[in-house]
Coordinates of C-alpha atoms and ligand atoms in Angstrom, one line a residue:
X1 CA 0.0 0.0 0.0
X2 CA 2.9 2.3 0.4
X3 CA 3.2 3.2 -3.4
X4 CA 0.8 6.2 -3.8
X5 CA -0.3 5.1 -7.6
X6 CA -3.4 4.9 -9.0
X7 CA -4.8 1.6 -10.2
X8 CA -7.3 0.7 -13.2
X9 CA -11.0 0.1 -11.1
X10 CA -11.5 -3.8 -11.0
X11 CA -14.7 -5.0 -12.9
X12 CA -14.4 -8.5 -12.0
X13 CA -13.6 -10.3 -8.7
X14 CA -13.1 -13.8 -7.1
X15 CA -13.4 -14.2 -3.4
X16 CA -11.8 -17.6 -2.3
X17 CA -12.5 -18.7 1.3
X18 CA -10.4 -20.7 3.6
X19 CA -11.5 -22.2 7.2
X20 CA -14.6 -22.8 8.8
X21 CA -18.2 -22.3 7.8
X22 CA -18.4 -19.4 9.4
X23 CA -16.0 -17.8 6.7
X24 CA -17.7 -19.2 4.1
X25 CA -20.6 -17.4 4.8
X26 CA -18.8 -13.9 5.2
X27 CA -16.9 -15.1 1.7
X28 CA -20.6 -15.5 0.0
X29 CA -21.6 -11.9 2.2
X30 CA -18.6 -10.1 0.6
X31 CA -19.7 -11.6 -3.4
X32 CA -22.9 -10.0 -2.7
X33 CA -21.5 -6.7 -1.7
X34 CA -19.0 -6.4 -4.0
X35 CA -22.1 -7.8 -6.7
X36 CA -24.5 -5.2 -5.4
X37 CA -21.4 -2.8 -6.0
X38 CA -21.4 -3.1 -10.2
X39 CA -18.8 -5.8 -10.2
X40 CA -18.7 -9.4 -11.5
X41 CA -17.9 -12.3 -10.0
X42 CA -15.5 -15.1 -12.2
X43 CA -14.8 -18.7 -11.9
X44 CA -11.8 -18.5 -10.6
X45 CA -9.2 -16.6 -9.2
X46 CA -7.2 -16.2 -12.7
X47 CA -9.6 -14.7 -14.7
X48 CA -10.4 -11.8 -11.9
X49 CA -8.9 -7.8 -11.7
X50 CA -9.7 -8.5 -7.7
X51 CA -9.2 -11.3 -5.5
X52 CA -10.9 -11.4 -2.5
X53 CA -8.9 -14.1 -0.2
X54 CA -10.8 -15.0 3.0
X55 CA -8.0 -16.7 5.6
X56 CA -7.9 -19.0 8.4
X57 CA -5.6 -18.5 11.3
X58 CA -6.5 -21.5 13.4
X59 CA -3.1 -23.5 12.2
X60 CA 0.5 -22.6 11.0
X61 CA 0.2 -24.3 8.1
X62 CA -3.7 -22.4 7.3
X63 CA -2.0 -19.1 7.2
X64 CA 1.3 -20.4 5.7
X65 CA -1.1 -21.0 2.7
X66 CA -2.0 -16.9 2.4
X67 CA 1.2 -15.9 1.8
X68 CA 2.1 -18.9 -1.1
X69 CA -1.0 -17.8 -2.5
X70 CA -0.4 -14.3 -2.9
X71 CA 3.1 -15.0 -4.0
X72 CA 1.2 -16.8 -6.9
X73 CA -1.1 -15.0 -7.5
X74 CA 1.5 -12.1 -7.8
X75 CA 3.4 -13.7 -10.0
X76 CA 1.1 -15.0 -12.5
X77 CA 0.0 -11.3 -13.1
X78 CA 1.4 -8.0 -10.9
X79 CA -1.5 -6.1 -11.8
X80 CA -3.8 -8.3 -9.8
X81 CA -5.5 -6.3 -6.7
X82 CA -5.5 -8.2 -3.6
X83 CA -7.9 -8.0 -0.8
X84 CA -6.7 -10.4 2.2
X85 CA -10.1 -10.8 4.0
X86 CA -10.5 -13.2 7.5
X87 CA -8.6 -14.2 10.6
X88 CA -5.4 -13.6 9.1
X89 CA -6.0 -10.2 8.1
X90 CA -7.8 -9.5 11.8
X91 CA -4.5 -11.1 13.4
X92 CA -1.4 -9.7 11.3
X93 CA -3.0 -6.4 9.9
X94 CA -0.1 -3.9 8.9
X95 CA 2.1 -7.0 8.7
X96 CA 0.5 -8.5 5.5
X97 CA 1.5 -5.6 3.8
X98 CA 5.2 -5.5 5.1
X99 CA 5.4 -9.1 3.8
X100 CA 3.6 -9.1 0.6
X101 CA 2.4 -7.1 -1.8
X102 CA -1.5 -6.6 -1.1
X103 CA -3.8 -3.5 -2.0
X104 CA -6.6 -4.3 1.1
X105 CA -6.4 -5.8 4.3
X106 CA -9.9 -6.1 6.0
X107 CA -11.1 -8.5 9.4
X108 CA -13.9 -10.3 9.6
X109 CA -16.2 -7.4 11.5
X110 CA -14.9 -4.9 8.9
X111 CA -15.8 -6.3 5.4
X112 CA -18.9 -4.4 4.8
X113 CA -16.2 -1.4 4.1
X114 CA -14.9 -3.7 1.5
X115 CA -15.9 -1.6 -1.9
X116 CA -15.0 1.5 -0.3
X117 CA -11.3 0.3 0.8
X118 CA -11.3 -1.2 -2.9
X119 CA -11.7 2.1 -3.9
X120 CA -9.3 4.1 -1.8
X121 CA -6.6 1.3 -3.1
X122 CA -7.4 2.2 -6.1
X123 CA -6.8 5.6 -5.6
X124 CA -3.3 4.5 -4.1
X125 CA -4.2 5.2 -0.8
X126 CA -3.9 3.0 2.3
X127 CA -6.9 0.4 2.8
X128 CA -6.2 -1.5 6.0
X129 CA -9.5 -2.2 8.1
X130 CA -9.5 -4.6 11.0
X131 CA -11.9 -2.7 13.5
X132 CA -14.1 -5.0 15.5
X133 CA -17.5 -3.3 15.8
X134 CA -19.8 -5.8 17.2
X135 CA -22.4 -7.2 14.2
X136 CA -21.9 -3.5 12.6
X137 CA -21.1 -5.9 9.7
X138 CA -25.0 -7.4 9.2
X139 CA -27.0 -4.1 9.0
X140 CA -24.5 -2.8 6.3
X141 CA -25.1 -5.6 3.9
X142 CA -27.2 -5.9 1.0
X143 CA -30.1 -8.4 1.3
X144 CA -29.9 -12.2 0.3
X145 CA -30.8 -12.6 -3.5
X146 CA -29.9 -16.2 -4.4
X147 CA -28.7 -19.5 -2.8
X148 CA -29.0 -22.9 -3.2
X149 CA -30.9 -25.5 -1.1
X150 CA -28.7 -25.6 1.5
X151 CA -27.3 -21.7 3.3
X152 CA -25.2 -21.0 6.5
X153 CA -26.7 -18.3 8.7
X154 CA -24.3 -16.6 11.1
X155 CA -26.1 -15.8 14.2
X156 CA -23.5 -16.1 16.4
X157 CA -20.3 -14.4 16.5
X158 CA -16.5 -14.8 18.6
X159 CA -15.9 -16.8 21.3
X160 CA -14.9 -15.4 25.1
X161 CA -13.6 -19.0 26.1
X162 CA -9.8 -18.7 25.5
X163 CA -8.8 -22.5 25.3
X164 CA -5.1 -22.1 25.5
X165 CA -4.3 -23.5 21.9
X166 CA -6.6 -21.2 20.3
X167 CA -6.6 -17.8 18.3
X168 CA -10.3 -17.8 17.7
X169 CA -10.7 -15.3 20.9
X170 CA -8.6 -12.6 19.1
X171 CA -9.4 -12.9 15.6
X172 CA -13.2 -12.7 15.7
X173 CA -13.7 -10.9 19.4
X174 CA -16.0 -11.3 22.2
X175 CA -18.8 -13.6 22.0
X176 CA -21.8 -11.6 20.2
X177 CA -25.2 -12.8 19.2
X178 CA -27.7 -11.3 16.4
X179 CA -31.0 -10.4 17.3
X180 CA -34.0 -12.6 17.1
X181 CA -35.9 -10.8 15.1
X182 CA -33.1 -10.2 12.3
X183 CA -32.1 -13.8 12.4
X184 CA -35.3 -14.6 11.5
X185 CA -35.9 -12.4 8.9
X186 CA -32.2 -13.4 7.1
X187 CA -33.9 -17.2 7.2
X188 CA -37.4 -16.2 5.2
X189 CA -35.2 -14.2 2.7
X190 CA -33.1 -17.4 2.4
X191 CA -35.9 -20.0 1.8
X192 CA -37.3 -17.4 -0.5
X193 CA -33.9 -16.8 -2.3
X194 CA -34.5 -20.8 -2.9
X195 CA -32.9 -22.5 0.5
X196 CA -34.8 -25.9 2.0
X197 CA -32.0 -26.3 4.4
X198 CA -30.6 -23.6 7.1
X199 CA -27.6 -24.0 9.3
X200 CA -27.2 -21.5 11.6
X201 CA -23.6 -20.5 12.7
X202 CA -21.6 -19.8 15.4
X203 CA -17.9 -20.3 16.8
X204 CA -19.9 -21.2 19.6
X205 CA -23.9 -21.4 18.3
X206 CA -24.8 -22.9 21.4
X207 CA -24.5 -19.6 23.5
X208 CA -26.3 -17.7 21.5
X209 CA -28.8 -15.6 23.8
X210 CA -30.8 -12.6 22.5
X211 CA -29.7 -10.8 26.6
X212 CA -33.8 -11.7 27.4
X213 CA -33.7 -14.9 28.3
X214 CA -34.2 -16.6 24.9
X215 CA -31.4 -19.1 23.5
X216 CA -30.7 -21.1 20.9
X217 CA -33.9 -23.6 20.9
X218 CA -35.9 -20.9 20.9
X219 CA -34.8 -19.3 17.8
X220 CA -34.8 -23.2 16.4
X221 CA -38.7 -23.1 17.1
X222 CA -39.1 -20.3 15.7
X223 CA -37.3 -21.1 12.7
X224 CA -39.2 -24.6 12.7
X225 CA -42.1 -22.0 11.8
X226 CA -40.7 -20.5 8.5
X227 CA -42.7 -22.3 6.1
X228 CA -40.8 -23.6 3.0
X229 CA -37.7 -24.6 5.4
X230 CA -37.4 -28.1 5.8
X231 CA -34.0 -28.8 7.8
X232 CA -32.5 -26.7 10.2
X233 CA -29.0 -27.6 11.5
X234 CA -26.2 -25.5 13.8
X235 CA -23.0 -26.0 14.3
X236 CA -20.6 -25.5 16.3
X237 CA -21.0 -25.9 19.7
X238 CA -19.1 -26.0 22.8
X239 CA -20.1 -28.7 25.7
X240 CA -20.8 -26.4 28.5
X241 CA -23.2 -24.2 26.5
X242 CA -25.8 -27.5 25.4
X243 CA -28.3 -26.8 27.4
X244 CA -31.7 -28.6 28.5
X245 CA -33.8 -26.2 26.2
X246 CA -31.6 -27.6 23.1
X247 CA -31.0 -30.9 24.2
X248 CA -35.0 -31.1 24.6
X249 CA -35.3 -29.4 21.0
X250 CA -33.6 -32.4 19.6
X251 CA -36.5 -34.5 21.2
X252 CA -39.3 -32.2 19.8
X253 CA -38.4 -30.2 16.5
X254 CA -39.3 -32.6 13.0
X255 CA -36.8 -29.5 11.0
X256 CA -34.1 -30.3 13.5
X257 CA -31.8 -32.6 12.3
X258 CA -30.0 -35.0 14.2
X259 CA -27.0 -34.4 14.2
X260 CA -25.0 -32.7 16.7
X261 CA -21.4 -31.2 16.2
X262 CA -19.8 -31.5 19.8
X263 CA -15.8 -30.9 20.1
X264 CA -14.1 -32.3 23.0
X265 CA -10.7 -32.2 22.2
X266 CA -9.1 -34.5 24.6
X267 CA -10.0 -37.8 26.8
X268 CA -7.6 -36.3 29.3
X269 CA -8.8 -34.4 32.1
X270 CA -5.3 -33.2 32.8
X271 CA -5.1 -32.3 29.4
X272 CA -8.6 -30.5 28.7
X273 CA -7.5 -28.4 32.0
X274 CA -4.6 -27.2 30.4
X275 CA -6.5 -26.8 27.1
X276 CA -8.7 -24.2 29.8
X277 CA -11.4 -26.3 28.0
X278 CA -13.5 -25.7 31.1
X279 CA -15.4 -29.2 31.0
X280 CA -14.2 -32.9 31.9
X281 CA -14.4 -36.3 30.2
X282 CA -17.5 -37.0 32.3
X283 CA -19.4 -34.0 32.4
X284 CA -18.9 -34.6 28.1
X285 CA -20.1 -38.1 28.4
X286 CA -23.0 -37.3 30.6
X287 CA -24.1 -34.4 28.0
X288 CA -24.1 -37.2 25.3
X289 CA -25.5 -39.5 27.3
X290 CA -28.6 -36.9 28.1
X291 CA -28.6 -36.2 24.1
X292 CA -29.2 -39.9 23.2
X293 CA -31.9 -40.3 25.4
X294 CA -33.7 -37.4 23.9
X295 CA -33.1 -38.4 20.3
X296 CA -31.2 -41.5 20.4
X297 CA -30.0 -41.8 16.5
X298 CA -28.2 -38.6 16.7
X299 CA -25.4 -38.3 14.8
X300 CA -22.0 -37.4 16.8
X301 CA -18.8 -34.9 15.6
X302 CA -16.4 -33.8 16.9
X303 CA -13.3 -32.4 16.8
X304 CA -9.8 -33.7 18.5
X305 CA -6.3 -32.1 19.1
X306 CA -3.3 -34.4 19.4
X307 CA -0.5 -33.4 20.6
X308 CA -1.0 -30.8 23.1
X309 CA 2.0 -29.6 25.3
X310 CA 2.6 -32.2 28.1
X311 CA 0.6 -35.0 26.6
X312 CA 1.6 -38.3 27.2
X313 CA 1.0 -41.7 25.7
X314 CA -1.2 -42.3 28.5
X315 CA -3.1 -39.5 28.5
X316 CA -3.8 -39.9 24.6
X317 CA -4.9 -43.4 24.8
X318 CA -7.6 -41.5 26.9
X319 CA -8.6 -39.9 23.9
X320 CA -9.0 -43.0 22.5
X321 CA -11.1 -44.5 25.0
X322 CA -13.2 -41.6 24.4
X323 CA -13.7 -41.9 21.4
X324 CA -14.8 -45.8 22.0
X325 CA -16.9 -44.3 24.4
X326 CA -18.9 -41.8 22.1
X327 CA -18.7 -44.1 18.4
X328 CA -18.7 -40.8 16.3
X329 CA -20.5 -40.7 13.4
X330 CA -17.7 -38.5 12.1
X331 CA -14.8 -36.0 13.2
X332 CA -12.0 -34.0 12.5
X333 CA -8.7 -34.6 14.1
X334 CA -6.0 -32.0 14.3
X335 CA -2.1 -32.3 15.5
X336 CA -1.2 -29.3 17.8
X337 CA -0.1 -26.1 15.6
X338 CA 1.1 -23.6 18.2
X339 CA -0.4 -20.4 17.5
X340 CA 1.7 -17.3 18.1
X341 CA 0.1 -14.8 21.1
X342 CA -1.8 -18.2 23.0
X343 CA -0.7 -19.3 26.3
X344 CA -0.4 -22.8 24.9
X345 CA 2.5 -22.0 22.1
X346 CA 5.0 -21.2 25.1
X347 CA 4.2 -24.0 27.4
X348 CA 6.6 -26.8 28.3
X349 CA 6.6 -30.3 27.2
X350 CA 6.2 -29.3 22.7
X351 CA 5.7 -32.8 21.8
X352 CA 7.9 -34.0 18.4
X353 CA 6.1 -34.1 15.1
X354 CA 6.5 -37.6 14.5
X355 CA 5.1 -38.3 18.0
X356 CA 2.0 -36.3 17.0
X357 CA 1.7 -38.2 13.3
X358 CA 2.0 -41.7 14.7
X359 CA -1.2 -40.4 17.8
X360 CA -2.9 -39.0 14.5
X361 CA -2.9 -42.1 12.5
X362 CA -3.8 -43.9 15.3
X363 CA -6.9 -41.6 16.4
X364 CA -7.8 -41.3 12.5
X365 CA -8.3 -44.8 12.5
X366 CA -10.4 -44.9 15.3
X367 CA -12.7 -42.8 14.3
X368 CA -12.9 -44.4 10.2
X369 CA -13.5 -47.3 12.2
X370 CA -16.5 -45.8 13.7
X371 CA -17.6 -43.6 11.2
X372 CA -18.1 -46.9 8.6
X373 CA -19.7 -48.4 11.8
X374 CA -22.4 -45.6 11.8
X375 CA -23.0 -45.4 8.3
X376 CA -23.4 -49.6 8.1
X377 CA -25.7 -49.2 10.8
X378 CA -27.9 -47.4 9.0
X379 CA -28.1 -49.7 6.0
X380 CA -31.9 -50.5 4.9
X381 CA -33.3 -47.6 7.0
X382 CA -35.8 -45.6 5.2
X383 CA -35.1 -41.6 5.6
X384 CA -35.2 -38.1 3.4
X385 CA -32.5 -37.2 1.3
X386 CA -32.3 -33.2 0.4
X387 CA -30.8 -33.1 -3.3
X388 CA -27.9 -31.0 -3.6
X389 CA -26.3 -31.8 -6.6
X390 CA -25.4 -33.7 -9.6
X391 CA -23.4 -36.9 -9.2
X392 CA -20.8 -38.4 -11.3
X393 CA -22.2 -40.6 -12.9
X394 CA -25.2 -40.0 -15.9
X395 CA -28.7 -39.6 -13.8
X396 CA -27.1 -40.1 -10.5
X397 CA -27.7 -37.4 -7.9
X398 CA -26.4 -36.4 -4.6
X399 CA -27.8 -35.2 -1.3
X400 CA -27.5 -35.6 2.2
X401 CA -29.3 -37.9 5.0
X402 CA -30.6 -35.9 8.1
X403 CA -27.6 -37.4 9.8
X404 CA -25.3 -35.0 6.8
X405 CA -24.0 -38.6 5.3
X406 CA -23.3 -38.4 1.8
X407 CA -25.6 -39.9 -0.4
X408 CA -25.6 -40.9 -4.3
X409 CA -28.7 -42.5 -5.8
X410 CA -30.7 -42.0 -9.2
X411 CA -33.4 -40.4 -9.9
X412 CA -35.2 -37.9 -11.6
X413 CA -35.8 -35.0 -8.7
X414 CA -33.7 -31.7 -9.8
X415 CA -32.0 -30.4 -7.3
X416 CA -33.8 -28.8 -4.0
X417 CA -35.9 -31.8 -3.9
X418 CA -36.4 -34.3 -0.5
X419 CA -36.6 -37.8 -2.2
X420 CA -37.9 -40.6 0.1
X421 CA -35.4 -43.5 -0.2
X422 CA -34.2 -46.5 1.6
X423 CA -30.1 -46.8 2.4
X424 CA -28.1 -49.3 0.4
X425 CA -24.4 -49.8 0.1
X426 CA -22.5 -48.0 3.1
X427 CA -18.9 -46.8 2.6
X428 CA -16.6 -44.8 5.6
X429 CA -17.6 -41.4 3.4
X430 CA -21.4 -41.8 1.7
X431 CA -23.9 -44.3 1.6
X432 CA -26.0 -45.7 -1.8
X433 CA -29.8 -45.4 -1.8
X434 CA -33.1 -46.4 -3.9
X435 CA -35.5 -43.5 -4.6
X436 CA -38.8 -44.7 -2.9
X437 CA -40.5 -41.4 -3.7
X438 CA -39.8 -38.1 -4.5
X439 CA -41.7 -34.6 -4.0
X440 CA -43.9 -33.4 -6.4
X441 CA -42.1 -30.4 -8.8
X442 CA -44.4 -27.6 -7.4
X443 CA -43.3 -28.3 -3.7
X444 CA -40.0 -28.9 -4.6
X445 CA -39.3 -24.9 -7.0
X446 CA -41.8 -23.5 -3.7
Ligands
SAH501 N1 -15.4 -23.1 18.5 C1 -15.2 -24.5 18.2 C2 -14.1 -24.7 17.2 C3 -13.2 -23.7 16.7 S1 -11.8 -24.1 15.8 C4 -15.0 -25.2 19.5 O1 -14.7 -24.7 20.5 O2 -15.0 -26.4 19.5 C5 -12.0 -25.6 15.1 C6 -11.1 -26.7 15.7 O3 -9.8 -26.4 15.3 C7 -11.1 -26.8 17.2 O4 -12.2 -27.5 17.7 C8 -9.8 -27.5 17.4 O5 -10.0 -28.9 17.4 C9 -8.9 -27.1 16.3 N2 -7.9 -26.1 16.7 C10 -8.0 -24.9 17.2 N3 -6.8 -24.4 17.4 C11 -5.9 -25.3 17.1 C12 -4.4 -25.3 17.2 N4 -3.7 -24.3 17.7 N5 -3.8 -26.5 16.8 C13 -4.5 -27.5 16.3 N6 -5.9 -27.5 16.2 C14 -6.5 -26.4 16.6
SF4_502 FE1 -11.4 -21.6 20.2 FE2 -12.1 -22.7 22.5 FE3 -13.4 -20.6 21.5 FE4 -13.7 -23.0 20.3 S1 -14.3 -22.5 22.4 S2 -13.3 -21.0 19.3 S3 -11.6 -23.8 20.5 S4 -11.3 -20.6 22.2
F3S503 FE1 -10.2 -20.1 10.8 FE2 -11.1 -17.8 11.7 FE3 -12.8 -19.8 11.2 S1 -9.2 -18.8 12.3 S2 -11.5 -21.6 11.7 S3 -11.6 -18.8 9.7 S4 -12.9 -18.3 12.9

């Protein structure tokens, strides 16, 4: 930015989004503003005058990725602008600039200034935003036009829970929830911009509270209400914040799928206490066990760090026997990035990479193991399928179960359509099924 020149205006952009969902959704908010602003969006980054890139932060090797990519991007054409959009952006700012060659540098609570920093680049001035004003963001962008049958609704923003590992806490700010009312609104426009599904968004979803009282399960019941939505989900959630109200929701709401995202990080207590994880092996397993018995088919994910300072072989064979314990239906599994600015990254007892690839492998397979498990158990069940897309294969299409499987079959329904089916062939990834019976075309384009 330190060049004062003046740059051609960009007429087309690309905005290519790293990280969680959450991310996605402010990548698919910044199209639309930058949409709404005259421009037009391409296929790819290549063919664009602007690219938008959305980082993660979470891991090295996540923000490693920005700076290859602007290098490349840089390379294959110097007259490129750059925006550098997300968690990297909120937690290196000026820094981006001093490294590489960028014309915009905006955080995640600051992007709805996007086409007016575009501007200012273009006039060679400096365009560095990474102010946090609470969900200043939402009232400042255009409304929802078009989506397909499945959209992510933020409703949640931050995190004030400071594990010790993590830079969620800095990059996105305190823990902030959207209003009722607005949420609400966001959903109608979305089933009428053409979503069946909604799944609402949070670092932590779960502690979403409108200050009166109200949480999560009651903005799922009132969302149950919106009338063309057929599937509500929400993800993700942290263990202390699942409470009765939502657990009972599970039991009572048809739109609420069941499927719950749940990390727990560690079978260690000594561990998760380090981790400032603020729950214990057994006050997870007696959440789970008080979410089966309201809805026992639930579908359980997770996510699991190995690897943490001080761990030892003992205490991750606990995360193993946790894992036996809850039989996932699926879940991500992470080796320990140490994360510059967290407690964690300076604590004693760094364990060796191969140490943490050998306890991945390991924890990997126990959780494929499980995950095939789940799907197999499933086989011959009759359930909805929500088309998403095409498949591979000539009249094949693919959708997801209510428990978010994977799952091809043929058939005629277009996409947007619930097709009845029964579950064939289960792999460790998707599962085959026969169409029993598929909604009519007026319900399905409603
Ligand atoms: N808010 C969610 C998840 C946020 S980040 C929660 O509390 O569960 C998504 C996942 O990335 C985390 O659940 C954790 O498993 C992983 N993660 C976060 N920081 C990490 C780090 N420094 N190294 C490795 N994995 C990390
Ligand atoms: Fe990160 Fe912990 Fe907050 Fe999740 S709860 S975002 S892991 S600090
Ligand atoms: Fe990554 Fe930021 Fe999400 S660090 S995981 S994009 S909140």
């Amino acid at each position: 930015m330190g060049a004062a020149m003046t740059k051609t205006p960009p007429k087309t952009f690309h905005v290519k989004s790293f990280g969680c969902q959450m991310n996605v959704y402010d990548g698919e908010r910044m199209a639309e503003l930058l949409a709404a602003d005259g421009l037009t969006a391409t296929a790819d980054a290549a063919g664009a005058d602007l690219v938008v890139l959305n980082t993660c932060h979470i891991r090295e090797k996540a923000t490693e990725k920005v700076y290859s990519d602007i290098g490349r991007l840089r390379k294959d054409d110097p007259a490129k602008m750059i925006a550098v959009a997300g968690c990297v952006a909120q937690a290196e700012g000026e820094e981006i600039v001093r490294r590489a060659k960028v014309d915009v540098v905006v955080g995640p609570q600051a992007y709805h200034n996007l086409p007016r920093l575009v501007s200012d680049a273009v006039k060679g001035e400096a365009a560095l935003d990474t102010d946090m004003p609470p969900l200043s963001k939402f009232d400042a962008l255009p409304a929802r036009r078009k989506v397909g049958p499945t959209a992510f609704l933020t409703v949640q923003e931050g995190c004030d829970k400071f594990c010790t590992y993590c830079v969620v806490p800095y990059t996105r700010g305190a823990e902030t929830s959207r209003p009722f009312a607005e949420i609400v609104d966001e959903a109608r426009a979305l089933v009428d911009a053409g979503a069946r599904e909604i799944t609402l968004l949070g670092q932590n979803v779960n502690a979403w509270s409108d200050g009166d009282g109200r949480g999560l399960h009651d903005l799922i019941r009132a969302l149950d209400r919106v009338e063309g939505l057929a599937r509500i989900r929400y993800t993700t959630s942290h263990p202390n914040d699942m409470t009765q109200g939502l657990i009972d929701a599970h039991r009572d709401v048809e739109k609420l799928m069941p499927f719950l995202h749940l990390p727990v990080q560690s079978g260690s207590d000594r561990v998760l206490r380090a981790m400032n994880r603020s729950h214990t092996r057994d006050s997870y397993l007696r959440v789970i066990d008080r979410v089966r018995a309201a809805r026992p088919d639930i579908a359980l994910s997770g996510d699991f760090i190995v690897g943490f300072p001080g761990e030892t072989e003992a205490e991750f064979a606990e995360t193993l026997s946790i894992v036996a314990a809850v039989g996932h239906a699926q879940a991500f599994s992470f080796k320990y990035s140490p994360r510059p600015g967290t407690p964690a990254a300076t604590m004693e007892g760094q364990i060796a990479a191969e140490v943490m690839d050998e306890r991945l492998q390991r924890l990997q397979a126990a959780i494929n193991r499980d995950q095939l498990a789940f799907n197999q158990a499933l086989v011959g069940r009759h359930c909805d399928v929500l088309i998403e897309r095409r498949g591979k294969q000539p009249g094949q299409m693919l959708g997801k179960s209510p428990w978010l499987q994977s799952v091809h079959l043929e058939t005629s329904a277009p996409i947007g359509t619930m097709v009845s089916v029964e579950l064939g062939h289960a792999g460790p990834n998707s599962l085959t099924a026969r169409e029993i019976s598929a909604e009519r075309a007026s319900v399905a384009a409603a």
